[in-house]
mmCIF file of C-alpha atoms in Angstrom:
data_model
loop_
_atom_site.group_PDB
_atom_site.id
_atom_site.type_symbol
_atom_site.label_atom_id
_atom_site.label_comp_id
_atom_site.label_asym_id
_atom_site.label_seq_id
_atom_site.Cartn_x
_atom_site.Cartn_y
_atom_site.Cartn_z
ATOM 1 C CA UNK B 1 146.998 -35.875 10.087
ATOM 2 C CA UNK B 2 149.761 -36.806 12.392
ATOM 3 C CA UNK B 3 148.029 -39.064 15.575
ATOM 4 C CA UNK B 4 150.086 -36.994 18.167
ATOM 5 C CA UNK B 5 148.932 -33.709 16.905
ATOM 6 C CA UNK B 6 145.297 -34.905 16.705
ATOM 7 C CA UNK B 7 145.591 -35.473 20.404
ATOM 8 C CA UNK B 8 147.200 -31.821 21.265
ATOM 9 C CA UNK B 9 144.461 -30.308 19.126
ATOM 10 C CA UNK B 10 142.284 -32.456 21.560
ATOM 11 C CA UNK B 11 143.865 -31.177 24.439
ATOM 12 C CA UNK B 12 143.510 -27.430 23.628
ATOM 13 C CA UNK B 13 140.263 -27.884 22.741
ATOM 14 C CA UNK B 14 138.904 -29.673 26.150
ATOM 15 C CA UNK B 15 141.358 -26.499 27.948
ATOM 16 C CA UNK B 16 139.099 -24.144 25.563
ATOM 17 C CA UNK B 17 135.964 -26.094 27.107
ATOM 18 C CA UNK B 18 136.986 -25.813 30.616
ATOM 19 C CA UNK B 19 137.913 -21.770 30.252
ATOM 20 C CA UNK B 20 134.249 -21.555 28.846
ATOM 21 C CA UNK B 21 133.110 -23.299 31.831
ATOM 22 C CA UNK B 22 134.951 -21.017 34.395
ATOM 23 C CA UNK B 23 132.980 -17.970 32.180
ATOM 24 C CA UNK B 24 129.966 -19.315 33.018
ATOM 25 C CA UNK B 25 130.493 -20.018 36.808
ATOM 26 C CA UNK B 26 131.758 -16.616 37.078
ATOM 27 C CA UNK B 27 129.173 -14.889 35.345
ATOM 28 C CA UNK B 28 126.479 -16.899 37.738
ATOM 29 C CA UNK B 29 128.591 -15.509 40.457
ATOM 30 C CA UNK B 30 129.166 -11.686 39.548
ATOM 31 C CA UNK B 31 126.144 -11.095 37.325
ATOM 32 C CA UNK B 32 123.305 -13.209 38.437
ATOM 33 C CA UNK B 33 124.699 -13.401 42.308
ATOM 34 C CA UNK B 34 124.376 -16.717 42.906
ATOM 35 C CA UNK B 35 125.698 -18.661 45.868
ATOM 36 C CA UNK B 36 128.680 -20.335 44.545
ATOM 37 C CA UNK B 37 130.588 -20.240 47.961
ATOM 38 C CA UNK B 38 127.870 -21.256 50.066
ATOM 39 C CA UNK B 39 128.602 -24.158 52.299
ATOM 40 C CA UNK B 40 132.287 -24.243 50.979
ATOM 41 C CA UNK B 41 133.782 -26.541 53.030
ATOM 42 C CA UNK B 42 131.327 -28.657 52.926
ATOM 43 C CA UNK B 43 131.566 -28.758 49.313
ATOM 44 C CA UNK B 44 135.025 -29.068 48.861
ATOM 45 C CA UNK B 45 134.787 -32.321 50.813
ATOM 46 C CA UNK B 46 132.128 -34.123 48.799
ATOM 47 C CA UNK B 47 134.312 -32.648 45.545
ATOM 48 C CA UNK B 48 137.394 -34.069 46.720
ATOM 49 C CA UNK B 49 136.313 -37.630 47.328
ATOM 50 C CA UNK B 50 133.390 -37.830 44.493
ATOM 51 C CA UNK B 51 135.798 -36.923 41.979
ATOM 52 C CA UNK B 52 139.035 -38.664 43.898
ATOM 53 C CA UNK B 53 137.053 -41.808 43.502
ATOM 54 C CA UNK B 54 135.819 -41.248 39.474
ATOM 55 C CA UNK B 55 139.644 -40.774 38.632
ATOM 56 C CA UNK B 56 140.252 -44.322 39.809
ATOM 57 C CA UNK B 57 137.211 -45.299 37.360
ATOM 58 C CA UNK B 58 134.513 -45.918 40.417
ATOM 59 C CA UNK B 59 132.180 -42.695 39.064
ATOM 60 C CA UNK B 60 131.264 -39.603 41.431
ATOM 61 C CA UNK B 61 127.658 -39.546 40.121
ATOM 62 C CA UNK B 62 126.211 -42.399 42.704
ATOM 63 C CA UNK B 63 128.550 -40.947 45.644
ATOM 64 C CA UNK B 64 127.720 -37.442 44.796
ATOM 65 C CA UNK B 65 123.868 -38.384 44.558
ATOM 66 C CA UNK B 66 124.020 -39.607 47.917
ATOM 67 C CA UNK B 67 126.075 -37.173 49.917
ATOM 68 C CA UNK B 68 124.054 -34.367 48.182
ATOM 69 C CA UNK B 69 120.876 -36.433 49.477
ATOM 70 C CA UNK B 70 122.317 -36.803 52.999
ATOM 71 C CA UNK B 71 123.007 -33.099 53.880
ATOM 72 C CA UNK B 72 119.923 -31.719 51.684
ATOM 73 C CA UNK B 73 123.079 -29.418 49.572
ATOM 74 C CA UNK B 74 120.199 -29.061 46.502
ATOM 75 C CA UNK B 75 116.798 -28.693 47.730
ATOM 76 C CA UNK B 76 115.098 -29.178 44.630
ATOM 77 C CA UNK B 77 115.524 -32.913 43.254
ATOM 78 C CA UNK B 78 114.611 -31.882 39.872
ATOM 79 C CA UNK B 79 117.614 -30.199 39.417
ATOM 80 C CA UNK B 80 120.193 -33.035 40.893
ATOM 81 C CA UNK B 81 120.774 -34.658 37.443
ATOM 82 C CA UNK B 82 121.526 -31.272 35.812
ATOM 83 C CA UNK B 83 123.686 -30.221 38.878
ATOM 84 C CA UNK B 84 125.894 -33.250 39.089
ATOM 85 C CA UNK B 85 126.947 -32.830 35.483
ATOM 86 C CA UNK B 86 127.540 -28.967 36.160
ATOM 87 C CA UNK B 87 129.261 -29.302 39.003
ATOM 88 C CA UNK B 88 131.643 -32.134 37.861
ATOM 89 C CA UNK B 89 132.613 -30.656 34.293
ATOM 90 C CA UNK B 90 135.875 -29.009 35.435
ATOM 91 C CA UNK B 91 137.043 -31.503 37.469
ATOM 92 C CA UNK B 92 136.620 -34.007 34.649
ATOM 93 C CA UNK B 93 137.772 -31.691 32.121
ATOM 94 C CA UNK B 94 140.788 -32.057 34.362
ATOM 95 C CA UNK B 95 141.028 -35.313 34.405
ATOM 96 C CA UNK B 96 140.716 -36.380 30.897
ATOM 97 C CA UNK B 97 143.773 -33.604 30.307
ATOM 98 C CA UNK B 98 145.886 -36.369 32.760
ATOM 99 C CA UNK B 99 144.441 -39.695 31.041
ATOM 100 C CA UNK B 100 143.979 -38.810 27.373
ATOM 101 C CA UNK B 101 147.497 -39.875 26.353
ATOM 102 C CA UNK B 102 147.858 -42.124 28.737
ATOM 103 C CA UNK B 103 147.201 -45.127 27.024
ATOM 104 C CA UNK B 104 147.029 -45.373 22.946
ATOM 105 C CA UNK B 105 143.245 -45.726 21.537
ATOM 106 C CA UNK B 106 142.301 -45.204 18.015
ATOM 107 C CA UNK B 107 140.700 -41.815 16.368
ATOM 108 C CA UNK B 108 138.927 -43.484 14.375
ATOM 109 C CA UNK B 109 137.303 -45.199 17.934
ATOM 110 C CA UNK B 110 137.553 -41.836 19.944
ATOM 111 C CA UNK B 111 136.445 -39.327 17.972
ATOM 112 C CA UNK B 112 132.920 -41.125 16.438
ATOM 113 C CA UNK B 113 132.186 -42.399 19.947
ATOM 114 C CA UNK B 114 132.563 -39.101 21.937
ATOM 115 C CA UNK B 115 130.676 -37.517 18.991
ATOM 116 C CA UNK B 116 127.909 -39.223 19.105
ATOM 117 C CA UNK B 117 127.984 -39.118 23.460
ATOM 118 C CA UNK B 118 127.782 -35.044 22.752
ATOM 119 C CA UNK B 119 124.953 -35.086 20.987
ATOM 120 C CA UNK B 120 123.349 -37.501 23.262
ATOM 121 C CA UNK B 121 123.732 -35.461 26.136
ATOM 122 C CA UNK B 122 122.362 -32.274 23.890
ATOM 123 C CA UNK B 123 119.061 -34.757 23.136
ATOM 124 C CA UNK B 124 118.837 -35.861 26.443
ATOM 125 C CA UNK B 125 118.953 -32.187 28.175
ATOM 126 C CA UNK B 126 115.483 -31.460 26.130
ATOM 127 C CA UNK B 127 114.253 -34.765 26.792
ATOM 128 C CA UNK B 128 113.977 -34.076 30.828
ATOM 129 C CA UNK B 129 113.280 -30.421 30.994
ATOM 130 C CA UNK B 130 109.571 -30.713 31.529
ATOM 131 C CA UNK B 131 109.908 -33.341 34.475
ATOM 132 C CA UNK B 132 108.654 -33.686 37.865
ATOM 133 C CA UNK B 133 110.762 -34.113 40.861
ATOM 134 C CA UNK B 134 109.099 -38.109 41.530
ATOM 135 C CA UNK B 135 109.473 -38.857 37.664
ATOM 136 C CA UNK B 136 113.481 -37.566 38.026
ATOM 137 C CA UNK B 137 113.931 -39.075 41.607
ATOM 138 C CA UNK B 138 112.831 -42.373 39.966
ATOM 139 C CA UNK B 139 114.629 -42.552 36.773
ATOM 140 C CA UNK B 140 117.629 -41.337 38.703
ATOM 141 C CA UNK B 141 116.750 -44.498 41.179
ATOM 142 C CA UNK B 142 116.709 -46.543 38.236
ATOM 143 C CA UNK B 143 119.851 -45.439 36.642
ATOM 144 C CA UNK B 144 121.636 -45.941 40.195
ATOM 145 C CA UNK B 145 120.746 -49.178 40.123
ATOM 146 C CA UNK B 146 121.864 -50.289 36.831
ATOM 147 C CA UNK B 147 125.053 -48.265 37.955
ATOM 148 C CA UNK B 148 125.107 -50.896 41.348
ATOM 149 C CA UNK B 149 124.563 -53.729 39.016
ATOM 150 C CA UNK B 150 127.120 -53.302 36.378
ATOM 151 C CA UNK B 151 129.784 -52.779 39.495
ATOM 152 C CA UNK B 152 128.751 -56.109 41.236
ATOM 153 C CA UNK B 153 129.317 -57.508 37.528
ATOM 154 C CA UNK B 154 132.794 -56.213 37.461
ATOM 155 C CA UNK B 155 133.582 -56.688 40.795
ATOM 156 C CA UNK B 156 132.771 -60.459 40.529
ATOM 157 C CA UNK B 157 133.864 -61.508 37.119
ATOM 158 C CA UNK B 158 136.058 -58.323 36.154
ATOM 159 C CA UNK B 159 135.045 -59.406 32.127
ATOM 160 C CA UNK B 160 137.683 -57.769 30.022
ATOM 161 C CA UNK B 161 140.375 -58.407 31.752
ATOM 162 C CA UNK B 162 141.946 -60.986 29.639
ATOM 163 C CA UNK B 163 141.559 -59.015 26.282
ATOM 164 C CA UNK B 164 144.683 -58.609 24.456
ATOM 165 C CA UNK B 165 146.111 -54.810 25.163
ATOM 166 C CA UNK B 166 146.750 -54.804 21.587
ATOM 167 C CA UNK B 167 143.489 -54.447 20.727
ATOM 168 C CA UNK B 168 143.331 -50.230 20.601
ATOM 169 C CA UNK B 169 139.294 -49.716 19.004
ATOM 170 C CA UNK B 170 136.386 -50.852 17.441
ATOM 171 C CA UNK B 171 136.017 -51.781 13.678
ATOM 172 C CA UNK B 172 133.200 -52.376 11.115
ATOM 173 C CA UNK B 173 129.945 -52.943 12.833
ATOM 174 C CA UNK B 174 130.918 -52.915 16.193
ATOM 175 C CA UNK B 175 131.923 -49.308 16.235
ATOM 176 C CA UNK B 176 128.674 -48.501 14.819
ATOM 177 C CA UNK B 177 127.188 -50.611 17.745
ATOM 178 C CA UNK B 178 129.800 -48.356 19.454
ATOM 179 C CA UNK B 179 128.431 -44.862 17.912
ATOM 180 C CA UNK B 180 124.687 -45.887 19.488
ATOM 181 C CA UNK B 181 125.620 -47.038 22.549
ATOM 182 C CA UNK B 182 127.632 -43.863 23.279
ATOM 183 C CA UNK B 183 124.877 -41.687 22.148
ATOM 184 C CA UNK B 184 122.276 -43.687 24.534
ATOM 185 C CA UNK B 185 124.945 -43.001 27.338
ATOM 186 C CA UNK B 186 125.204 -39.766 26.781
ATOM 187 C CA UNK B 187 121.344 -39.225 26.777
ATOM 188 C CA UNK B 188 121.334 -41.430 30.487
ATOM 189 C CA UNK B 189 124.220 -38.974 31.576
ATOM 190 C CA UNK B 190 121.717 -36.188 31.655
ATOM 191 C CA UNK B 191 119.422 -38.334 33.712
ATOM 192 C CA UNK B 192 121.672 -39.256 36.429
ATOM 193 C CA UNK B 193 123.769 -42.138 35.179
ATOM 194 C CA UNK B 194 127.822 -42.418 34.967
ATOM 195 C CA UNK B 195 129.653 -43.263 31.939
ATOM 196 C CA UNK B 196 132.147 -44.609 33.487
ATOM 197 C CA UNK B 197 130.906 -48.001 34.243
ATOM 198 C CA UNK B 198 128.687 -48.686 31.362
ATOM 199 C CA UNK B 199 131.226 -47.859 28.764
ATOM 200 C CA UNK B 200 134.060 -50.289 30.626
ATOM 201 C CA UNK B 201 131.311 -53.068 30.631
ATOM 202 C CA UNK B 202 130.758 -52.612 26.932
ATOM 203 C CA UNK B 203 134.232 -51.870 25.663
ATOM 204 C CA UNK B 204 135.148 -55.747 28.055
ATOM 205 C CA UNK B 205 132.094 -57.398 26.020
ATOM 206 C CA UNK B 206 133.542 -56.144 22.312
ATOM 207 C CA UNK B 207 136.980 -57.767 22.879
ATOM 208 C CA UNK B 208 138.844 -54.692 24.038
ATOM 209 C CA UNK B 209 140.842 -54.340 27.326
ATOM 210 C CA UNK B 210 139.148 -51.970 29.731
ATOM 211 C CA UNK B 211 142.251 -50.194 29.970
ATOM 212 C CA UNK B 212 141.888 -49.237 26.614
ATOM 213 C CA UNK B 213 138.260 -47.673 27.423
ATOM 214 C CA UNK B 214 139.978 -45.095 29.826
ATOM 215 C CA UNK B 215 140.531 -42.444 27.166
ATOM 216 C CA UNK B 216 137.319 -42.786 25.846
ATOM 217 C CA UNK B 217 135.046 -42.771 28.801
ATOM 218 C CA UNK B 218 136.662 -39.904 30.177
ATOM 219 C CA UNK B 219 136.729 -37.597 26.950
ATOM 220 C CA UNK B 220 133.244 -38.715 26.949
ATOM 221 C CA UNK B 221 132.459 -37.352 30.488
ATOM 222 C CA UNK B 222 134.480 -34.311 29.470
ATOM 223 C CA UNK B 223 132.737 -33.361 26.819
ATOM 224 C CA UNK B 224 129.060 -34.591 27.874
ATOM 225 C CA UNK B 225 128.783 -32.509 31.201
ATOM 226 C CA UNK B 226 130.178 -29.100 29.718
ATOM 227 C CA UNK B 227 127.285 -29.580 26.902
ATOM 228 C CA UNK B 228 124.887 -30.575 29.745
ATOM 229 C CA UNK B 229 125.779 -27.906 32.183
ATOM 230 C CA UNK B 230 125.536 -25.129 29.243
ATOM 231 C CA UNK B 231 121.449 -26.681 28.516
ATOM 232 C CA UNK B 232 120.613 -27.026 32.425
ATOM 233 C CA UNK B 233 122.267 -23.793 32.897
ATOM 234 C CA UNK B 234 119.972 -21.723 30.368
ATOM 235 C CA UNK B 235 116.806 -23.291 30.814
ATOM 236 C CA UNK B 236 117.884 -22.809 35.074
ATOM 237 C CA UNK B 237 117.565 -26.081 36.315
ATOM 238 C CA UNK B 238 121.127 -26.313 37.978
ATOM 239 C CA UNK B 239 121.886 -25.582 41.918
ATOM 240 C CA UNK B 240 124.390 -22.997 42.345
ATOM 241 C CA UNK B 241 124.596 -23.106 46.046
ATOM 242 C CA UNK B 242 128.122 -24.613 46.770
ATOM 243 C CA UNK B 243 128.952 -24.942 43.417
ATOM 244 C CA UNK B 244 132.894 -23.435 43.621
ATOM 245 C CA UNK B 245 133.501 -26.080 46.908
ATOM 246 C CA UNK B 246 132.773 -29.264 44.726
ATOM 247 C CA UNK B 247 134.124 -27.903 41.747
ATOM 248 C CA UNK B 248 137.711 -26.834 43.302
ATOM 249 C CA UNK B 249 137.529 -29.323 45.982
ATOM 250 C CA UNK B 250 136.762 -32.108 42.698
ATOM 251 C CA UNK B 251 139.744 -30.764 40.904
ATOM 252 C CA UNK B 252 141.783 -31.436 43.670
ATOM 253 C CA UNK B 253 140.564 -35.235 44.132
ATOM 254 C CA UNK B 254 141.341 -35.797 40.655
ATOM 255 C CA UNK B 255 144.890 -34.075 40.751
ATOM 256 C CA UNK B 256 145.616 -36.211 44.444
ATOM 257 C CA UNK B 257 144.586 -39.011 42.530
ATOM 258 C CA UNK B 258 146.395 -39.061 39.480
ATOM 259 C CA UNK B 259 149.310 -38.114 40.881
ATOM 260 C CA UNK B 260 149.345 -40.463 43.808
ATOM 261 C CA UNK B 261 146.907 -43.167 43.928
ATOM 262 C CA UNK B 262 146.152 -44.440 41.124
ATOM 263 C CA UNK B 263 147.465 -48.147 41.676
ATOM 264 C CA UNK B 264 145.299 -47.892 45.264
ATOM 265 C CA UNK B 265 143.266 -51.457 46.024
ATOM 266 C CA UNK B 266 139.767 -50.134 45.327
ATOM 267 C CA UNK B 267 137.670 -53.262 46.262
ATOM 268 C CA UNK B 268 136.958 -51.817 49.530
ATOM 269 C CA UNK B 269 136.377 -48.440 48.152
ATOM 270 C CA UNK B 270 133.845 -50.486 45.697
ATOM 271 C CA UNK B 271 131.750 -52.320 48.172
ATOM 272 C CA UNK B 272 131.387 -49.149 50.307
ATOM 273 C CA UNK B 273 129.996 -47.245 47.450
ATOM 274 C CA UNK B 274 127.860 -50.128 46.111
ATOM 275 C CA UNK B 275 126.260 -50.496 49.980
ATOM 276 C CA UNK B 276 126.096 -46.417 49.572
ATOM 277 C CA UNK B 277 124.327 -46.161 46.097
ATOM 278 C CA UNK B 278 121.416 -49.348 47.192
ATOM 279 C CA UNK B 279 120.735 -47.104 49.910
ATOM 280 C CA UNK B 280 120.274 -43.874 47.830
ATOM 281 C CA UNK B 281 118.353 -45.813 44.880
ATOM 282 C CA UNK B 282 115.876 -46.943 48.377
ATOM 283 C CA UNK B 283 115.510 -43.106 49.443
ATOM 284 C CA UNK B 284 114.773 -42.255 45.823
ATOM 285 C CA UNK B 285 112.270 -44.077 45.264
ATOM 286 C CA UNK B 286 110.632 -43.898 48.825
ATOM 287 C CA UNK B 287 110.976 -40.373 48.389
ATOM 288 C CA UNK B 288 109.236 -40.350 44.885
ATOM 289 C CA UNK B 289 106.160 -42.413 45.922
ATOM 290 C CA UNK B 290 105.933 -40.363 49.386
ATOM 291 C CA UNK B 291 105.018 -37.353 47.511
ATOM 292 C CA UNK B 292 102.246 -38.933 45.434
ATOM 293 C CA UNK B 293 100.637 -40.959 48.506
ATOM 294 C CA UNK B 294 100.368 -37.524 50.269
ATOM 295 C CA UNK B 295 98.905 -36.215 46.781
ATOM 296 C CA UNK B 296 96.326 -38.803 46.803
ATOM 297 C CA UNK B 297 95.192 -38.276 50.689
#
């Protein structure tokens, strides 16, 4: 089959995805009456600079995590990991429409990978659903700081960056090493980790520009939080208050920055967020062993 229609059938399918995801918000909103609109505003804000800032390949999870944290917009910790991939599916549905053709990458490395991501995230939904909030707080502590680390790591040696641009996927026995790895990251998705940066890191240390990963990662992300949010959603472990804010507001981070920014100088940006994210991964875990020591006396 013809490459270029491959990618249109990919296309219609993520807009098929993202018109199932509107469904579902709007059934949460007219049948089950939940507070979608609730602190708009304030939603829209975190949306439009959380998902402003994943379009120029930072992530939103580690900036969402901590604005979420700082103005207490989901009271119940055990549902942040499920409500950060519900509330960023559309916006990152979005997104992948606007980078999916942007630069050439294989089938035979995009379709396998993002396969295998899905059904990571599917495994990974039914792996947390019994947790407690100081087992998610610290797993999502720990994933934010493997996030913080891999960003220092590119930050200071940017690895990849010399790899030919003719290189366009994996072959043999490294996309098999490819297939696993994507499945793991789609299983740490559900707990609270971004794609974004582990799949750049891994795509630099296989011999492949990181420019070349941008397709992937974000059909990955696409894919991954639409099945996540549809698990959290059923078994109810998602936060619907201010969901429409971050989800419009995201859309329109994502649209401001593929339009407009997308050759911005994010080193600043980076630092910012990596000072941001150490700080979160602190109240995390603080947080987490607070609630036992009271427990114990």
């Amino acid at each position: 089959m013809n490459e270029k229609i491959v990618l249109l059938i990919i296309q219609v399918l993520l807009v098929i995805v993202l018109f199932f995801m509107v469904i579902l918000v709007s059934r949460a909103y007219l049948v089950q009456k939940k507070p979608i609109f609730q602190r708009f505003g304030l939603g829209m804000v975190i949306g439009f600079f959380t998902d402003f800032g994943d379009t120029l390949g930072i992530g939103s999870f580690a900036t969402t995590t901590a604005a979420f944290r700082v103005t207490n917009y989901v009271p119940d910790e055990r549902q942040l990991p499920g409500t950060l991939n519900a509330m960023h599916a559309i916006p990152v549905m979005v997104e992948a429409l606007f980078f999916i053709t942007a630069v050439q990458v294989e089938l035979l490395t995009l379709i396998p990978m993002t396969t295998a991501a899905v059904v990571g995230a599917y495994v990974g939904t039914h792996i947390t659903k019994n947790w407690h909030a100081p087992t998610v707080q610290r797993v999502m502590a720990s994933a934010l700081l493997i996030a913080v680390i891999i960003m220092i790591v590119r930050m200071f040696t940017n690895p990849g960056s010399g790899n030919s641009m003719s290189v366009h996927g994996l072959h043999g026995w490294l996309l098999f090493i490819g297939i696993a790895f994507n499945f793991g990251i789609g299983i740490l998705m559900t707990m609270g980790l971004g794609n974004y940066a582990p799949e750049l890191i891994f795509f630099s240390f296989v011999g492949v520009n990181p420019a070349i990963a941008f397709p992937v990662m974000m059909l990955d992300a696409a894919l991954i939080m639409p099945t996540t949010a549809w698990n959290v959603i059923k078994m109810d472990r998602v936060s619907w208050r201010g969901f429409a804010g971050v989800a419009i507001g995201g859309v329109l981070g994502v649209v401001a920055a593929a339009r407009f920014f997308t050759s911005l100088d994010t080193e600043l940006l980076k630092k910012l967020i990596v000072v941001v994210s150490l700080w979160t991964v602190f109240g995390l875990f603080r947080d987490s062993y607070k609630k036992n020591w009271k427990k114990v006396h």
